[in-house]
Amino acid sequence: MISLRKITLENRRLIFNLEVAEDQNRFVASNLSSVASCYVLLTNGGTPFPLAIYADEQPVGFVMITYGITGYEIPSIAHDSYCILRLMIDREHQGKGYGREAMIKILEFIRTYPAGPATYCWIQYEADNIAAKNLYESFGFRDNGEVCDNEPVTVLKL
């Protein structure tokens, strides 16, 4: 069973040590860097949600959700919207359906509107990351024609 959990003093090192497969390194920042970015966002008016992804009691991934600002170029629909800024499943746990199950939990979390109301959830992704694009589209995300930081933007109406 997949769950989203806070990153705590007890689990932080386990989360920081999770890594994607070597050929995926160019698609996602390290979890440690992402958590540091959350601190910077928080101290500059952002609303980040760094969460560990667990399969039962085993940490298997990480997601970083933001509301409004991201610290990067943002699409026209970004204000008062949620962004899945980072999503990764550890290389040892890929191919088990955890990414799909995690997306279900992530969207459930977002639909509780923890930072405020929103009409959209959006994601930027590397154009050649076909696996990510297919995953997002399977949940109803659609490219909106915008490109931010040289990455297509895909959007889901909440």
PDB file of C-alpha atoms in Angstrom:
ATOM      1  CA  MET A   1       0.000   0.000   0.000  1.00  0.00           C
ATOM      2  CA  ILE A   2       1.434   3.369  -1.053  1.00  0.00           C
ATOM      3  CA  SER A   3       1.278   6.327   1.322  1.00  0.00           C
ATOM      4  CA  LEU A   4       2.670   9.853   1.439  1.00  0.00           C
ATOM      5  CA  ARG A   5       4.476  10.821   4.638  1.00  0.00           C
ATOM      6  CA  LYS A   6       6.248  13.802   6.069  1.00  0.00           C
ATOM      7  CA  ILE A   7       9.993  13.836   5.929  1.00  0.00           C
ATOM      8  CA  THR A   8      11.139  13.587   9.521  1.00  0.00           C
ATOM      9  CA  LEU A   9      14.389  13.584  11.442  1.00  0.00           C
ATOM     10  CA  GLU A  10      14.105   9.808  11.544  1.00  0.00           C
ATOM     11  CA  ASN A  11      13.533   9.144   7.819  1.00  0.00           C
ATOM     12  CA  ARG A  12      15.356  12.034   6.160  1.00  0.00           C
ATOM     13  CA  ARG A  13      18.567  10.162   5.381  1.00  0.00           C
ATOM     14  CA  LEU A  14      16.638   7.252   3.867  1.00  0.00           C
ATOM     15  CA  ILE A  15      14.789   9.709   1.601  1.00  0.00           C
ATOM     16  CA  PHE A  16      17.953  11.648   0.702  1.00  0.00           C
ATOM     17  CA  ASN A  17      19.662   8.389  -0.336  1.00  0.00           C
ATOM     18  CA  LEU A  18      16.948   7.307  -2.782  1.00  0.00           C
ATOM     19  CA  GLU A  19      18.085   7.603  -6.403  1.00  0.00           C
ATOM     20  CA  VAL A  20      16.616   7.067  -9.827  1.00  0.00           C
ATOM     21  CA  ALA A  21      18.254   4.783 -12.380  1.00  0.00           C
ATOM     22  CA  GLU A  22      21.464   6.230 -13.799  1.00  0.00           C
ATOM     23  CA  ASP A  23      19.923   6.963 -17.219  1.00  0.00           C
ATOM     24  CA  GLN A  24      17.205   9.034 -15.463  1.00  0.00           C
ATOM     25  CA  ASN A  25      19.532  11.320 -13.474  1.00  0.00           C
ATOM     26  CA  ARG A  26      19.140  14.129 -16.013  1.00  0.00           C
ATOM     27  CA  PHE A  27      15.359  14.179 -15.478  1.00  0.00           C
ATOM     28  CA  VAL A  28      15.205  14.937 -11.743  1.00  0.00           C
ATOM     29  CA  ALA A  29      17.230  16.730  -9.071  1.00  0.00           C
ATOM     30  CA  SER A  30      18.442  14.857  -6.012  1.00  0.00           C
ATOM     31  CA  ASN A  31      16.041  14.577  -3.103  1.00  0.00           C
ATOM     32  CA  LEU A  32      18.452  16.459  -0.843  1.00  0.00           C
ATOM     33  CA  SER A  33      18.605  19.342  -3.323  1.00  0.00           C
ATOM     34  CA  SER A  34      14.811  19.310  -3.622  1.00  0.00           C
ATOM     35  CA  VAL A  35      14.305  19.484   0.145  1.00  0.00           C
ATOM     36  CA  ALA A  36      16.794  22.368   0.300  1.00  0.00           C
ATOM     37  CA  SER A  37      14.770  24.091  -2.441  1.00  0.00           C
ATOM     38  CA  CYS A  38      11.670  23.650  -0.268  1.00  0.00           C
ATOM     39  CA  TYR A  39      13.361  25.609   2.508  1.00  0.00           C
ATOM     40  CA  VAL A  40      14.262  28.426   0.112  1.00  0.00           C
ATOM     41  CA  LEU A  41      10.728  28.484  -1.298  1.00  0.00           C
ATOM     42  CA  LEU A  42       9.212  28.530   2.194  1.00  0.00           C
ATOM     43  CA  THR A  43      11.382  31.444   3.326  1.00  0.00           C
ATOM     44  CA  ASN A  44      10.465  33.387   0.176  1.00  0.00           C
ATOM     45  CA  GLY A  45       6.689  33.146   0.299  1.00  0.00           C
ATOM     46  CA  GLY A  46       6.188  29.769  -1.383  1.00  0.00           C
ATOM     47  CA  THR A  47       4.204  26.813  -0.129  1.00  0.00           C
ATOM     48  CA  PRO A  48       6.137  23.596  -0.734  1.00  0.00           C
ATOM     49  CA  PHE A  49       5.109  20.102   0.292  1.00  0.00           C
ATOM     50  CA  PRO A  50       8.089  17.697   0.310  1.00  0.00           C
ATOM     51  CA  LEU A  51       6.753  14.202   0.950  1.00  0.00           C
ATOM     52  CA  ALA A  52       8.216  10.728   1.171  1.00  0.00           C
ATOM     53  CA  ILE A  53       6.537   7.967  -0.802  1.00  0.00           C
ATOM     54  CA  TYR A  54       6.255   4.720   1.148  1.00  0.00           C
ATOM     55  CA  ALA A  55       5.271   1.213   0.079  1.00  0.00           C
ATOM     56  CA  ASP A  56       4.018  -0.202   3.363  1.00  0.00           C
ATOM     57  CA  GLU A  57       6.898   0.665   5.728  1.00  0.00           C
ATOM     58  CA  GLN A  58       9.581   0.992   3.024  1.00  0.00           C
ATOM     59  CA  PRO A  59      10.506   4.425   1.611  1.00  0.00           C
ATOM     60  CA  VAL A  60      10.472   4.085  -2.191  1.00  0.00           C
ATOM     61  CA  GLY A  61      10.268   7.613  -3.540  1.00  0.00           C
ATOM     62  CA  PHE A  62       9.877  11.340  -3.128  1.00  0.00           C
ATOM     63  CA  VAL A  63       7.487  14.014  -4.360  1.00  0.00           C
ATOM     64  CA  MET A  64       7.735  17.791  -4.124  1.00  0.00           C
ATOM     65  CA  ILE A  65       4.478  19.663  -4.585  1.00  0.00           C
ATOM     66  CA  THR A  66       4.284  23.456  -4.633  1.00  0.00           C
ATOM     67  CA  TYR A  67       1.454  25.959  -4.621  1.00  0.00           C
ATOM     68  CA  GLY A  68       1.821  29.141  -6.660  1.00  0.00           C
ATOM     69  CA  ILE A  69       5.520  29.917  -7.033  1.00  0.00           C
ATOM     70  CA  THR A  70       8.139  27.293  -7.787  1.00  0.00           C
ATOM     71  CA  GLY A  71      11.340  29.319  -7.962  1.00  0.00           C
ATOM     72  CA  TYR A  72      11.483  28.669 -11.705  1.00  0.00           C
ATOM     73  CA  GLU A  73       9.758  30.004 -14.795  1.00  0.00           C
ATOM     74  CA  ILE A  74       6.038  29.302 -14.438  1.00  0.00           C
ATOM     75  CA  PRO A  75       3.222  28.913 -16.959  1.00  0.00           C
ATOM     76  CA  SER A  76       0.261  31.284 -17.214  1.00  0.00           C
ATOM     77  CA  ILE A  77      -1.984  28.970 -15.140  1.00  0.00           C
ATOM     78  CA  ALA A  78       0.482  28.627 -12.241  1.00  0.00           C
ATOM     79  CA  HIS A  79      -0.910  31.241  -9.856  1.00  0.00           C
ATOM     80  CA  ASP A  80      -3.177  29.606  -7.289  1.00  0.00           C
ATOM     81  CA  SER A  81      -2.433  26.217  -8.831  1.00  0.00           C
ATOM     82  CA  TYR A  82      -0.509  23.189  -7.584  1.00  0.00           C
ATOM     83  CA  CYS A  83       2.630  21.954  -9.285  1.00  0.00           C
ATOM     84  CA  ILE A  84       4.183  18.514  -8.990  1.00  0.00           C
ATOM     85  CA  LEU A  85       7.708  19.866  -9.225  1.00  0.00           C
ATOM     86  CA  ARG A  86       9.560  16.631  -8.458  1.00  0.00           C
ATOM     87  CA  LEU A  87       8.502  13.001  -8.540  1.00  0.00           C
ATOM     88  CA  MET A  88      10.852  10.071  -8.297  1.00  0.00           C
ATOM     89  CA  ILE A  89      10.781   6.378  -7.501  1.00  0.00           C
ATOM     90  CA  ASP A  90      14.029   4.794  -6.340  1.00  0.00           C
ATOM     91  CA  ARG A  91      15.789   2.649  -8.936  1.00  0.00           C
ATOM     92  CA  GLU A  92      15.393  -0.464  -6.765  1.00  0.00           C
ATOM     93  CA  HIS A  93      11.618  -0.002  -6.695  1.00  0.00           C
ATOM     94  CA  GLN A  94      10.862   0.968 -10.289  1.00  0.00           C
ATOM     95  CA  GLY A  95       8.669  -1.239 -12.443  1.00  0.00           C
ATOM     96  CA  LYS A  96       6.423  -2.250  -9.535  1.00  0.00           C
ATOM     97  CA  GLY A  97       3.593   0.210 -10.212  1.00  0.00           C
ATOM     98  CA  TYR A  98       4.608   2.504  -7.363  1.00  0.00           C
ATOM     99  CA  GLY A  99       4.749   5.594  -9.609  1.00  0.00           C
ATOM    100  CA  ARG A 100       1.145   5.095 -10.707  1.00  0.00           C
ATOM    101  CA  GLU A 101      -0.034   4.372  -7.156  1.00  0.00           C
ATOM    102  CA  ALA A 102       1.893   7.404  -5.893  1.00  0.00           C
ATOM    103  CA  MET A 103       0.193   9.653  -8.480  1.00  0.00           C
ATOM    104  CA  ILE A 104      -3.194   8.535  -7.157  1.00  0.00           C
ATOM    105  CA  LYS A 105      -2.155   9.520  -3.618  1.00  0.00           C
ATOM    106  CA  ILE A 106      -0.530  12.764  -4.806  1.00  0.00           C
ATOM    107  CA  LEU A 107      -3.677  13.877  -6.621  1.00  0.00           C
ATOM    108  CA  GLU A 108      -5.820  12.888  -3.620  1.00  0.00           C
ATOM    109  CA  PHE A 109      -3.566  15.050  -1.437  1.00  0.00           C
ATOM    110  CA  ILE A 110      -3.700  17.988  -3.845  1.00  0.00           C
ATOM    111  CA  ARG A 111      -7.503  17.754  -4.014  1.00  0.00           C
ATOM    112  CA  THR A 112      -7.628  18.433  -0.249  1.00  0.00           C
ATOM    113  CA  TYR A 113      -6.315  21.904  -1.232  1.00  0.00           C
ATOM    114  CA  PRO A 114      -3.793  22.061   1.639  1.00  0.00           C
ATOM    115  CA  ALA A 115      -2.516  25.524   0.640  1.00  0.00           C
ATOM    116  CA  GLY A 116      -5.718  26.945  -0.794  1.00  0.00           C
ATOM    117  CA  PRO A 117      -8.190  26.531  -3.625  1.00  0.00           C
ATOM    118  CA  ALA A 118      -6.969  25.735  -7.123  1.00  0.00           C
ATOM    119  CA  THR A 119      -8.334  25.025 -10.551  1.00  0.00           C
ATOM    120  CA  TYR A 120      -5.252  23.304 -11.974  1.00  0.00           C
ATOM    121  CA  CYS A 121      -2.361  21.018 -11.216  1.00  0.00           C
ATOM    122  CA  TRP A 122       0.570  21.242 -13.609  1.00  0.00           C
ATOM    123  CA  ILE A 123       3.864  19.531 -14.291  1.00  0.00           C
ATOM    124  CA  GLN A 124       6.879  20.394 -16.417  1.00  0.00           C
ATOM    125  CA  TYR A 125       8.782  17.470 -17.876  1.00  0.00           C
ATOM    126  CA  GLU A 126      11.693  16.778 -20.189  1.00  0.00           C
ATOM    127  CA  ALA A 127      10.248  16.285 -23.678  1.00  0.00           C
ATOM    128  CA  ASP A 128      12.168  13.027 -24.163  1.00  0.00           C
ATOM    129  CA  ASN A 129      10.947  11.552 -20.859  1.00  0.00           C
ATOM    130  CA  ILE A 130       8.238   9.513 -22.586  1.00  0.00           C
ATOM    131  CA  ALA A 131       7.537   7.332 -19.530  1.00  0.00           C
ATOM    132  CA  ALA A 132       6.690  10.421 -17.448  1.00  0.00           C
ATOM    133  CA  LYS A 133       4.573  11.938 -20.232  1.00  0.00           C
ATOM    134  CA  ASN A 134       2.606   8.697 -20.603  1.00  0.00           C
ATOM    135  CA  LEU A 135       2.069   8.457 -16.832  1.00  0.00           C
ATOM    136  CA  TYR A 136       0.782  12.030 -16.618  1.00  0.00           C
ATOM    137  CA  GLU A 137      -1.494  11.628 -19.631  1.00  0.00           C
ATOM    138  CA  SER A 138      -2.989   8.459 -18.134  1.00  0.00           C
ATOM    139  CA  PHE A 139      -4.248  10.657 -15.276  1.00  0.00           C
ATOM    140  CA  GLY A 140      -5.782  13.230 -17.623  1.00  0.00           C
ATOM    141  CA  PHE A 141      -2.927  15.727 -17.844  1.00  0.00           C
ATOM    142  CA  ARG A 142      -2.672  17.421 -21.242  1.00  0.00           C
ATOM    143  CA  ASP A 143       0.052  19.620 -22.691  1.00  0.00           C
ATOM    144  CA  ASN A 144      -1.215  23.197 -22.814  1.00  0.00           C
ATOM    145  CA  GLY A 145       1.234  24.396 -25.470  1.00  0.00           C
ATOM    146  CA  GLU A 146       3.422  26.334 -23.054  1.00  0.00           C
ATOM    147  CA  VAL A 147       7.103  25.649 -22.549  1.00  0.00           C
ATOM    148  CA  CYS A 148       8.896  26.778 -19.385  1.00  0.00           C
ATOM    149  CA  ASP A 149      12.619  26.359 -18.883  1.00  0.00           C
ATOM    150  CA  ASN A 150      12.672  24.455 -22.201  1.00  0.00           C
ATOM    151  CA  GLU A 151      10.198  21.862 -20.881  1.00  0.00           C
ATOM    152  CA  PRO A 152       6.610  21.270 -22.023  1.00  0.00           C
ATOM    153  CA  VAL A 153       3.886  22.018 -19.478  1.00  0.00           C
ATOM    154  CA  THR A 154       1.122  19.496 -18.908  1.00  0.00           C
ATOM    155  CA  VAL A 155      -2.024  20.484 -17.023  1.00  0.00           C
ATOM    156  CA  LEU A 156      -4.859  18.741 -15.195  1.00  0.00           C
ATOM    157  CA  LYS A 157      -8.103  20.517 -14.322  1.00  0.00           C
ATOM    158  CA  LEU A 158      -8.841  19.636 -10.702  1.00  0.00           C
TER     159      LEU A 158
END
